[in-house]
PDB file of C-alpha atoms in Angstrom:
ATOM      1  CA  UNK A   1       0.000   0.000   0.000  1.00  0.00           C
ATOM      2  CA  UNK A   2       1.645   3.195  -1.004  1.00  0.00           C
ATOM      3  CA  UNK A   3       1.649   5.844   1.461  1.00  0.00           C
ATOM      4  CA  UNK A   4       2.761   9.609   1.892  1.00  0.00           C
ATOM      5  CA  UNK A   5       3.115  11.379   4.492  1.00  0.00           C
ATOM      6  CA  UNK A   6       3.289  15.591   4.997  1.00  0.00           C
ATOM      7  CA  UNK A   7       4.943  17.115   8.221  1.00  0.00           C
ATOM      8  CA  UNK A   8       6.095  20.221   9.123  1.00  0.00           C
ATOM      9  CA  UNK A   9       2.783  22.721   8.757  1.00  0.00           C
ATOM     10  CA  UNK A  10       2.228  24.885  11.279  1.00  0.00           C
ATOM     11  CA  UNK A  11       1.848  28.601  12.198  1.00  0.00           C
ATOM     12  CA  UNK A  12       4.088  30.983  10.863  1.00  0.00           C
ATOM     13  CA  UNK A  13       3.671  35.008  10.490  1.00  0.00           C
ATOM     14  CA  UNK A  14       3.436  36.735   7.617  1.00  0.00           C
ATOM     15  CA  UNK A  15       6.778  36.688   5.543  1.00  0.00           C
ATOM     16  CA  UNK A  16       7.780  33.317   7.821  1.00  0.00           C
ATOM     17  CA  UNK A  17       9.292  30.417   6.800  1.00  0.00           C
ATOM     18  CA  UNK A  18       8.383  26.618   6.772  1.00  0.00           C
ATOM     19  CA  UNK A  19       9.669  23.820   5.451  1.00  0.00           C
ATOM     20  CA  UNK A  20       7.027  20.658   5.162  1.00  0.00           C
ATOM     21  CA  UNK A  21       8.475  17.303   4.098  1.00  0.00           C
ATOM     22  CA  UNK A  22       6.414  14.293   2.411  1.00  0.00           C
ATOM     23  CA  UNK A  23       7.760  10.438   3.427  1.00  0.00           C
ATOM     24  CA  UNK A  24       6.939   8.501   0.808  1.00  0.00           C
ATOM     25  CA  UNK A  25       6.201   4.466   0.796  1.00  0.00           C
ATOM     26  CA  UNK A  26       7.300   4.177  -2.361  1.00  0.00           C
ATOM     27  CA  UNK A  27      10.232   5.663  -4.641  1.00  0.00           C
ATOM     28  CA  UNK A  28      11.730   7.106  -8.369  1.00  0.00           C
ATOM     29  CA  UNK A  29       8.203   8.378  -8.580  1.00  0.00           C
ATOM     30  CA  UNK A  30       7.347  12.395 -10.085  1.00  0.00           C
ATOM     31  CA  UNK A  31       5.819  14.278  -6.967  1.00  0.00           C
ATOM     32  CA  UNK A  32       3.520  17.419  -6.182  1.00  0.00           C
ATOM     33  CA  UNK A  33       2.309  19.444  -3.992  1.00  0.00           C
ATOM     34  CA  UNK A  34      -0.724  20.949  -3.384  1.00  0.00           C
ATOM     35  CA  UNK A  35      -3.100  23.157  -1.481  1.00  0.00           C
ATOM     36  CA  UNK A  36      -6.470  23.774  -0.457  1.00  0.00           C
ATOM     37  CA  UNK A  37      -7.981  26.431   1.373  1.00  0.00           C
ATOM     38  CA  UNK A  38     -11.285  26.414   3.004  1.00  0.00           C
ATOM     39  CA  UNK A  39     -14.381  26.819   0.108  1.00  0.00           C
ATOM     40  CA  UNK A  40     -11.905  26.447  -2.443  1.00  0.00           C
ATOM     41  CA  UNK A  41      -9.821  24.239  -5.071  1.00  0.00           C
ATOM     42  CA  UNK A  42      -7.066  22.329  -4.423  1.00  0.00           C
ATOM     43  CA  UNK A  43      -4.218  24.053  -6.291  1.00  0.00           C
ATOM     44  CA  UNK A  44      -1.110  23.008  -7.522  1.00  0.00           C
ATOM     45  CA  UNK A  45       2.009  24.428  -5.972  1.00  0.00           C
ATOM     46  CA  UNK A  46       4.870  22.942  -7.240  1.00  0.00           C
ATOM     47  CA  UNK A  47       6.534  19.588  -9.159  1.00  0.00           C
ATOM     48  CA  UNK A  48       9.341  17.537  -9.372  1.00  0.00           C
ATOM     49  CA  UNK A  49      10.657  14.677 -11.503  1.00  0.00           C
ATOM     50  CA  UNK A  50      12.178  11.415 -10.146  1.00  0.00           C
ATOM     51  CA  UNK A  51      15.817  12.704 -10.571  1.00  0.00           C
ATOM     52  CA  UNK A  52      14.910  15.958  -9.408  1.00  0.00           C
ATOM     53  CA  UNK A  53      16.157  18.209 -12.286  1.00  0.00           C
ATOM     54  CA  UNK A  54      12.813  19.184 -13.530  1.00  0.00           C
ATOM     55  CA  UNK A  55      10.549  21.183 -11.582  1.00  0.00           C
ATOM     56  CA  UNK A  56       7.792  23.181 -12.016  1.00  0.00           C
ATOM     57  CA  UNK A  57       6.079  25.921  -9.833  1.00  0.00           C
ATOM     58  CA  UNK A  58       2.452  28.021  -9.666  1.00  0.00           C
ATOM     59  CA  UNK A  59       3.162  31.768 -11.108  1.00  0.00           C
ATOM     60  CA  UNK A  60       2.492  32.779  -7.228  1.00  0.00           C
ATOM     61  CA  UNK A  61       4.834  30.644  -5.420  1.00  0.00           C
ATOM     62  CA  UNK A  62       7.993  31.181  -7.806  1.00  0.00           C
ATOM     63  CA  UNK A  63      10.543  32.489  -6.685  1.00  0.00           C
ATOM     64  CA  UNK A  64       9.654  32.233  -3.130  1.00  0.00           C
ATOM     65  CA  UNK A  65       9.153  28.263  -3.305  1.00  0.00           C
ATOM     66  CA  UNK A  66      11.339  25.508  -3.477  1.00  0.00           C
ATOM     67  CA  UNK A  67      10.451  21.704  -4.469  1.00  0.00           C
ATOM     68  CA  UNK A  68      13.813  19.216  -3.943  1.00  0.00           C
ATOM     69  CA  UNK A  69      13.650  15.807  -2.775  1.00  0.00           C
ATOM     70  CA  UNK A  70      16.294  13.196  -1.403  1.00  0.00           C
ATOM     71  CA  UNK A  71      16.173   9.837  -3.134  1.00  0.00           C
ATOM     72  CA  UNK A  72      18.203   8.109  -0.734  1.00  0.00           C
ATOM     73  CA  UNK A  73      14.762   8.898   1.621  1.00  0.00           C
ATOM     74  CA  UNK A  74      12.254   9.034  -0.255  1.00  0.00           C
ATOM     75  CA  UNK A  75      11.171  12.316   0.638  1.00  0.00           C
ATOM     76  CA  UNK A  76      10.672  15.497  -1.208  1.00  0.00           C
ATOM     77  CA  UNK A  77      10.356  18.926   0.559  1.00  0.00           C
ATOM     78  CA  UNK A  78       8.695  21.801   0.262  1.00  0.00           C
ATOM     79  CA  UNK A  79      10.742  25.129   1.406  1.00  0.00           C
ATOM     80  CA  UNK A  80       8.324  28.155   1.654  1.00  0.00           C
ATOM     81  CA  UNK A  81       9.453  31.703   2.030  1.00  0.00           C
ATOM     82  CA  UNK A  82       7.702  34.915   2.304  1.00  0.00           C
ATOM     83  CA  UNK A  83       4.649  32.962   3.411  1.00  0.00           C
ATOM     84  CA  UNK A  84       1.704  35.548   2.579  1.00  0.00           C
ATOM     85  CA  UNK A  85      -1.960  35.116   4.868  1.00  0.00           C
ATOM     86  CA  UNK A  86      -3.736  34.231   1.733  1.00  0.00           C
ATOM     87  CA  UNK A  87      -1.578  30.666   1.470  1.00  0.00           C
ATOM     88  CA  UNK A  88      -2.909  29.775   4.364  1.00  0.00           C
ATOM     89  CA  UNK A  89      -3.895  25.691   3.324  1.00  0.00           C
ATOM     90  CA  UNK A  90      -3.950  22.372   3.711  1.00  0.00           C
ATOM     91  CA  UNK A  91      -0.609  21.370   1.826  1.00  0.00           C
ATOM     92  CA  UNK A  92      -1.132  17.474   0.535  1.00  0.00           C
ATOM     93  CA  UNK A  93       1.967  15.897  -1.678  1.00  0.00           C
ATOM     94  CA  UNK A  94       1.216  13.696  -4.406  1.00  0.00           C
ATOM     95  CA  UNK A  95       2.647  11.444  -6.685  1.00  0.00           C
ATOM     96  CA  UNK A  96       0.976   9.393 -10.217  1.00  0.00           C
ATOM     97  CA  UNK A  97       0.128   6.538 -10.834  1.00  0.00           C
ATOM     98  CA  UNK A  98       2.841   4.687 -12.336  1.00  0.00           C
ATOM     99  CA  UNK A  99       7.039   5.379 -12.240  1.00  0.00           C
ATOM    100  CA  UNK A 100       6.181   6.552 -16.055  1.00  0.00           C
ATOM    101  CA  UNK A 101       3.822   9.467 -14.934  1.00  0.00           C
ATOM    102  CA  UNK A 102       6.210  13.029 -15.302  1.00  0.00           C
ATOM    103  CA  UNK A 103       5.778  16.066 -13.164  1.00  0.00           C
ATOM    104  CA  UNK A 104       2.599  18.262 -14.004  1.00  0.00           C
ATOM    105  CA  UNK A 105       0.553  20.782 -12.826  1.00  0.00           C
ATOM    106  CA  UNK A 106      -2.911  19.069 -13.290  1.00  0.00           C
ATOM    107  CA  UNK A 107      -4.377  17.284 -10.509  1.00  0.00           C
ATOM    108  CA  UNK A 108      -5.946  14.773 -12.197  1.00  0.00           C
ATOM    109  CA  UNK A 109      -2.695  13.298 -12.846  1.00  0.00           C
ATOM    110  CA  UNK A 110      -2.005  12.431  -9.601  1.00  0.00           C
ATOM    111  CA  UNK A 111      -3.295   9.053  -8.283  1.00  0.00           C
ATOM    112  CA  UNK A 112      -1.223   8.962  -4.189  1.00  0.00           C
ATOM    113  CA  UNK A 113      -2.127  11.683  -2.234  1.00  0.00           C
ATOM    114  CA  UNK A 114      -1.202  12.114   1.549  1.00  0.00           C
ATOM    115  CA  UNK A 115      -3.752  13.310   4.252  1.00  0.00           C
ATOM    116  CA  UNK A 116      -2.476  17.035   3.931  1.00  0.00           C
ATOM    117  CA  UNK A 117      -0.571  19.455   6.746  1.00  0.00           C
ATOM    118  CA  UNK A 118      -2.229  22.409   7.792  1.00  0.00           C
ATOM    119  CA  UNK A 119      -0.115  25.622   7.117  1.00  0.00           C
ATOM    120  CA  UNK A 120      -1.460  28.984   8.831  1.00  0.00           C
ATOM    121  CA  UNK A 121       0.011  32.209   7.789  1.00  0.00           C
ATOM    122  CA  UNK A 122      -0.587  34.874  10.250  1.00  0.00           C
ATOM    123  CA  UNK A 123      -1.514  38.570   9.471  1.00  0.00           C
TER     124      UNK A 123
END
């Protein structure tokens, strides 16, 4: 049974820091990450391939964002700077369906999802 598992949300104030990490079960798998705020979408963040030389980012997180993972632990991270009130989320990592699935923005290519890691951005 593949599993993934977020850590590191928590409450930060505006133009804070946090890093949030997703353990996965399984491994050379593309991953995401996304977020969903109360009443809305969930909305991707950010990408990675298996090796880790592709990524791709949301116009609003660039820049401020960074996706990078560690093979050797199966686990890809999340560092977010400049944290803004309105990012305030549940953060959830994914990954596709198969080894063969690349990085992508759309959500409906993602078939693992973890239970999500609440991130609060203070005004």
């Amino acid at each position: 049974q593949v599993q993934l598992v977020e850590s590191g949300g928590g409450l930060v104030q505006a133009g804070g820091s946090l890093r949030l990490s997703c353990a996965a079960s399984i491994s050379r798998y593309a991953m995401g990450w996304f977020r969903q705020s109360p009443g809305k979408e969930r909305e991707f963040v950010a990408a990675i391939g298996w090796t880790g030389y592709i990524t791709y980012y949301a116009d609003s997180v660039k820049g401020r964002f960074t996706i990078s993972r560690d093979n050797a632990k199966n686990t890809v991270y999340l560092q977010m700077n400049s944290l803004k009130p309105e990012e305030t989320a549940v953060y959830y990592c994914a990954a596709p369906g198969t080894r063969s699935g690349g990085p992508s923005e759309g959500l409906s290519q993602y078939h693992y999802w973890g239970q999500g890691t609440q991130v609060t951005v203070s005004s």
